[in-house]
Coordinates of N, CA, C and O in Angstrom, one line a residue:
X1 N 113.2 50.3 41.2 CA 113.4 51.4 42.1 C 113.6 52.7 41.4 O 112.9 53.6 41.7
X2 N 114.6 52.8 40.4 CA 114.3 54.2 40.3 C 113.4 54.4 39.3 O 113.7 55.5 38.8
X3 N 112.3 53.9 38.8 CA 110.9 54.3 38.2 C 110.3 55.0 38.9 O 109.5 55.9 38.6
X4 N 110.9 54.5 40.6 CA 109.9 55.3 41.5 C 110.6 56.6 42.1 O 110.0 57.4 42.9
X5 N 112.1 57.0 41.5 CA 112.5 58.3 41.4 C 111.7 59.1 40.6 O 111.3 60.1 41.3
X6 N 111.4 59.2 39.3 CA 110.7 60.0 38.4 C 109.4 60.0 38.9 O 108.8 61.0 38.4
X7 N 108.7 59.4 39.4 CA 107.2 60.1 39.3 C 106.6 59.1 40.5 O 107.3 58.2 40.9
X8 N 105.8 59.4 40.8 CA 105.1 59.9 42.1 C 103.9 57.6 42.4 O 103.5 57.0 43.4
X9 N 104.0 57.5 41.3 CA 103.1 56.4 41.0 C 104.2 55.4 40.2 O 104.9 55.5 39.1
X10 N 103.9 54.4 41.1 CA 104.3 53.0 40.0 C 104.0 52.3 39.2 O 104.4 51.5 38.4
X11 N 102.6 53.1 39.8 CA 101.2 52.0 38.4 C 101.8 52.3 37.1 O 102.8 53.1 37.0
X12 N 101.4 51.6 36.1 CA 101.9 51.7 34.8 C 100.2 51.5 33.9 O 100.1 51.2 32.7
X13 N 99.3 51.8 34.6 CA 97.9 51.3 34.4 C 98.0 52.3 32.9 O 98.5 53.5 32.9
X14 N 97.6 51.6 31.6 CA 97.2 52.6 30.8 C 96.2 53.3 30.7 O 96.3 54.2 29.8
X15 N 95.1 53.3 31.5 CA 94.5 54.2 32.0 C 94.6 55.2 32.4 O 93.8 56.1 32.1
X16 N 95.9 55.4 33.4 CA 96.3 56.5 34.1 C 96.8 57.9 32.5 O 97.4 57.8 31.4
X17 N 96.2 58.9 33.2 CA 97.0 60.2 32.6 C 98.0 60.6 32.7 O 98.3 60.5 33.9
X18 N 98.9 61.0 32.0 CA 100.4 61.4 32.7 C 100.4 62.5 32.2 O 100.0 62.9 31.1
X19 N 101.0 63.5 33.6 CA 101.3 64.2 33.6 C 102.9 64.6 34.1 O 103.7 64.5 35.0
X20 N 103.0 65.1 32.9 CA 105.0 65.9 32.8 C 104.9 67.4 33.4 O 104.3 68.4 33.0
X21 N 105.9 67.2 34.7 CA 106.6 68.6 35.7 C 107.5 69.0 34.8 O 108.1 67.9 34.5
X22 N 107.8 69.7 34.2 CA 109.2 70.2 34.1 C 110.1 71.0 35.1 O 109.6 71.9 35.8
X23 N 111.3 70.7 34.9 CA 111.9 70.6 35.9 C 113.4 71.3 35.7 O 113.7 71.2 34.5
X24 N 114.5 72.0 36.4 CA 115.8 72.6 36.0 C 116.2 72.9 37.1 O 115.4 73.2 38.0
X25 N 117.8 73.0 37.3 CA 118.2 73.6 38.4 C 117.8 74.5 38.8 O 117.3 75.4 38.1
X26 N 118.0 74.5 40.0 CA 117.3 76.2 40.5 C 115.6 76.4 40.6 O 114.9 77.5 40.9
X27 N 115.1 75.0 40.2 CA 112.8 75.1 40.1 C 112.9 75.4 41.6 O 113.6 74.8 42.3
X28 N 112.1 76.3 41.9 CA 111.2 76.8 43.5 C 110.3 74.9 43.5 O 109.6 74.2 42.8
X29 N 111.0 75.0 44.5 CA 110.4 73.3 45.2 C 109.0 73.2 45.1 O 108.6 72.1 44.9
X30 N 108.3 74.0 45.3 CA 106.9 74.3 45.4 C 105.8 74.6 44.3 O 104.6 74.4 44.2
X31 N 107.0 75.1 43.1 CA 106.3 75.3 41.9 C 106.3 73.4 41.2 O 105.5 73.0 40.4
X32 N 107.6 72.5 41.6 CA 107.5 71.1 41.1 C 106.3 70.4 42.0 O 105.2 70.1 41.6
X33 N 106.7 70.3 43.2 CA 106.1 69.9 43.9 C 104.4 70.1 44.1 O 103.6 69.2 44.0
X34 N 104.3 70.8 44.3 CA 102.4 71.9 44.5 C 101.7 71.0 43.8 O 100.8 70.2 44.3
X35 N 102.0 71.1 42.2 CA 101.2 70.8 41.1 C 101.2 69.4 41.3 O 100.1 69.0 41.3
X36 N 102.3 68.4 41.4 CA 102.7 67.2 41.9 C 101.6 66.5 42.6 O 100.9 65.5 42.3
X37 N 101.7 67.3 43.7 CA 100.6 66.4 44.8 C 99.1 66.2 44.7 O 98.3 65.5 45.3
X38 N 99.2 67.5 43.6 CA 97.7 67.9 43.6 C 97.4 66.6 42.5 O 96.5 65.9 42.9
X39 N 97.8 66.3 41.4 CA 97.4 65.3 40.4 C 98.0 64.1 41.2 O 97.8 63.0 40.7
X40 N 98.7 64.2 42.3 CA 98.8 62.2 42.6 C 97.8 62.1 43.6 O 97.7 61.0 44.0
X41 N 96.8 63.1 44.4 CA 95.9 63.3 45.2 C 94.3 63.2 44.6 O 93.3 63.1 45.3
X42 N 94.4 63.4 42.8 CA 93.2 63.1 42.3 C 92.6 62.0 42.0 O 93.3 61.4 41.2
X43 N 91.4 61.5 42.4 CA 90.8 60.3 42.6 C 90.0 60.3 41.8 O 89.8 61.5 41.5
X44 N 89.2 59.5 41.2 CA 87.9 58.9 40.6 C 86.8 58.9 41.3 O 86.8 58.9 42.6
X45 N 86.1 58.8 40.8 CA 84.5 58.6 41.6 C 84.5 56.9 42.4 O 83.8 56.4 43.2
X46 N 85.7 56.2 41.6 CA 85.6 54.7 42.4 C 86.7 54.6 43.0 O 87.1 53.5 43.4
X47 N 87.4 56.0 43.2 CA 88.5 56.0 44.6 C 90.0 55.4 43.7 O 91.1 55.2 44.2
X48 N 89.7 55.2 42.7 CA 90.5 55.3 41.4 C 92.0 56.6 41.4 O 91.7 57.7 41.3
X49 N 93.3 56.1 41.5 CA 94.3 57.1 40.8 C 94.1 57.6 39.2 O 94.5 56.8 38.3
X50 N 93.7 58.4 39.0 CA 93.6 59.1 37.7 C 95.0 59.7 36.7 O 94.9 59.9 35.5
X51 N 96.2 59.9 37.6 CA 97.5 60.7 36.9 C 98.9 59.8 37.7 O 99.1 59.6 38.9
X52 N 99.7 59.4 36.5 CA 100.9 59.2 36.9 C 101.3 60.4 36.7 O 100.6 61.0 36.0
X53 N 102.3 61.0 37.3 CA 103.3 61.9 37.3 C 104.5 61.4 36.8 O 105.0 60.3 37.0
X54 N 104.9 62.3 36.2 CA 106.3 62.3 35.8 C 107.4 63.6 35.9 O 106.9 64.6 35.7
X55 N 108.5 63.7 36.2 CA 109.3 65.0 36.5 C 110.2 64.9 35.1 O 110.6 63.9 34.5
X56 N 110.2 66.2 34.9 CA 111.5 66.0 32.8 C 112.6 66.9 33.1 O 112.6 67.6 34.1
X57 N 113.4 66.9 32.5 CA 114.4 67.7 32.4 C 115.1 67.7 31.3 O 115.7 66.7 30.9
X58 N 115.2 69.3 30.5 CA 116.1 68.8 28.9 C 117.2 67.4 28.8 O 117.1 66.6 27.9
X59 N 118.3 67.3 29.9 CA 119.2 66.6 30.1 C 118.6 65.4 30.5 O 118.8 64.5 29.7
X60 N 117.9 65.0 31.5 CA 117.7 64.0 32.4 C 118.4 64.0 33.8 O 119.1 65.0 34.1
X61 N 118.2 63.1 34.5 CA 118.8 62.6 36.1 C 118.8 63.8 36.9 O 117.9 64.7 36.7
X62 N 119.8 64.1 37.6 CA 119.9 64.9 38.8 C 119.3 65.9 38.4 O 119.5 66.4 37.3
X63 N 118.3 66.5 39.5 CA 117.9 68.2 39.3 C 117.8 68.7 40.6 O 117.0 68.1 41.4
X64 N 118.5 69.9 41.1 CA 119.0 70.5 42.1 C 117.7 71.6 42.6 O 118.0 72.7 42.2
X65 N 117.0 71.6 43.0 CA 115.5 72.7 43.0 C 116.5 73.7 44.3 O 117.6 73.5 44.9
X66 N 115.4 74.7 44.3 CA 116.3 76.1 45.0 C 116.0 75.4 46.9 O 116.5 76.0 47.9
X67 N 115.3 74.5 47.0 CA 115.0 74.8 48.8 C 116.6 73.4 48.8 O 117.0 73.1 49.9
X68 N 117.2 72.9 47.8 CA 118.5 72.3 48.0 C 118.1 70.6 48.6 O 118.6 69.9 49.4
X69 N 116.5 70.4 47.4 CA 116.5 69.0 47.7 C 116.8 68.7 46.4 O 116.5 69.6 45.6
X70 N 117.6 67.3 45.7 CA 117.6 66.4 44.5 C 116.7 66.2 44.3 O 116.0 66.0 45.3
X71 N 116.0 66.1 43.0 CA 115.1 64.9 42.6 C 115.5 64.1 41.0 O 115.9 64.8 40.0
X72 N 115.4 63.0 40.9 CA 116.0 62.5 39.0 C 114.8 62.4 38.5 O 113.7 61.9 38.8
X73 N 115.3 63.3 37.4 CA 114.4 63.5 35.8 C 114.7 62.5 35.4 O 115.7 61.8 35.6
X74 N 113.4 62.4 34.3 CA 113.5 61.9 33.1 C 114.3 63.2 32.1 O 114.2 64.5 32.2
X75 N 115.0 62.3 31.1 CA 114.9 63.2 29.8 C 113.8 64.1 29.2 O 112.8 63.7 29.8
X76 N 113.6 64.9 28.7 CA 112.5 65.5 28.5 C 112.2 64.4 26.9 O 111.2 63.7 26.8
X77 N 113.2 64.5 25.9 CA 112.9 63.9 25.2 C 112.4 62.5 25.1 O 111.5 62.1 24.3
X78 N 113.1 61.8 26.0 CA 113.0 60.2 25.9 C 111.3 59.9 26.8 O 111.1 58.9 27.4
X79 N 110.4 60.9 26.7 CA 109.3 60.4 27.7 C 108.2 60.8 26.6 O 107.9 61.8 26.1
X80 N 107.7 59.3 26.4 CA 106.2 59.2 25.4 C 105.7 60.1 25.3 O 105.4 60.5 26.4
X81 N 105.2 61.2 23.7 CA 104.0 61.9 24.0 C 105.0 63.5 24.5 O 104.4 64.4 25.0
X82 N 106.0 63.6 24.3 CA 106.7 65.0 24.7 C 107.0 65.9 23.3 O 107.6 67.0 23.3

């Protein structure tokens, strides 16, 4: 369950691209989010998910965005490839 706090896909397909939000108290919901949907909304030519998403934060877990929703980071460090 909370794999599916951090990022948008549960696939673990190595296939998939990942893409890292960065993330801090106070992010415009729209600037995490926007970019977010647009890479978990990109498909393949065979209708294929192309991007896991992931959210980071220097610290990790709770991050407070300004419209006053939560969402849990990963560490920024502890995520493959950062």
């Amino acid at each position: 369950w909370e794999d599916n706090l951090t990022s948008f896909s549960a696939t673990t397909d190595a296939k998939l691209r990942k893409v890292m939000v960065l993330v801090c108290n106070g992010t415009v919901g729209l600037d995490a989010m926007g970019p977010a949907q647009v890479f978990h909304k990109a498909r393949g030519a065979d209708g294929q998910q192309l991007y896991s998403i992931i959210f980071a934060s220097p610290d990790g877990g709770k991050v407070a965005l300004d419209c006053g929703v939560e969402i849990v980071a990963c560490r920024l460090y502890d995520v493959d490839g950062a």
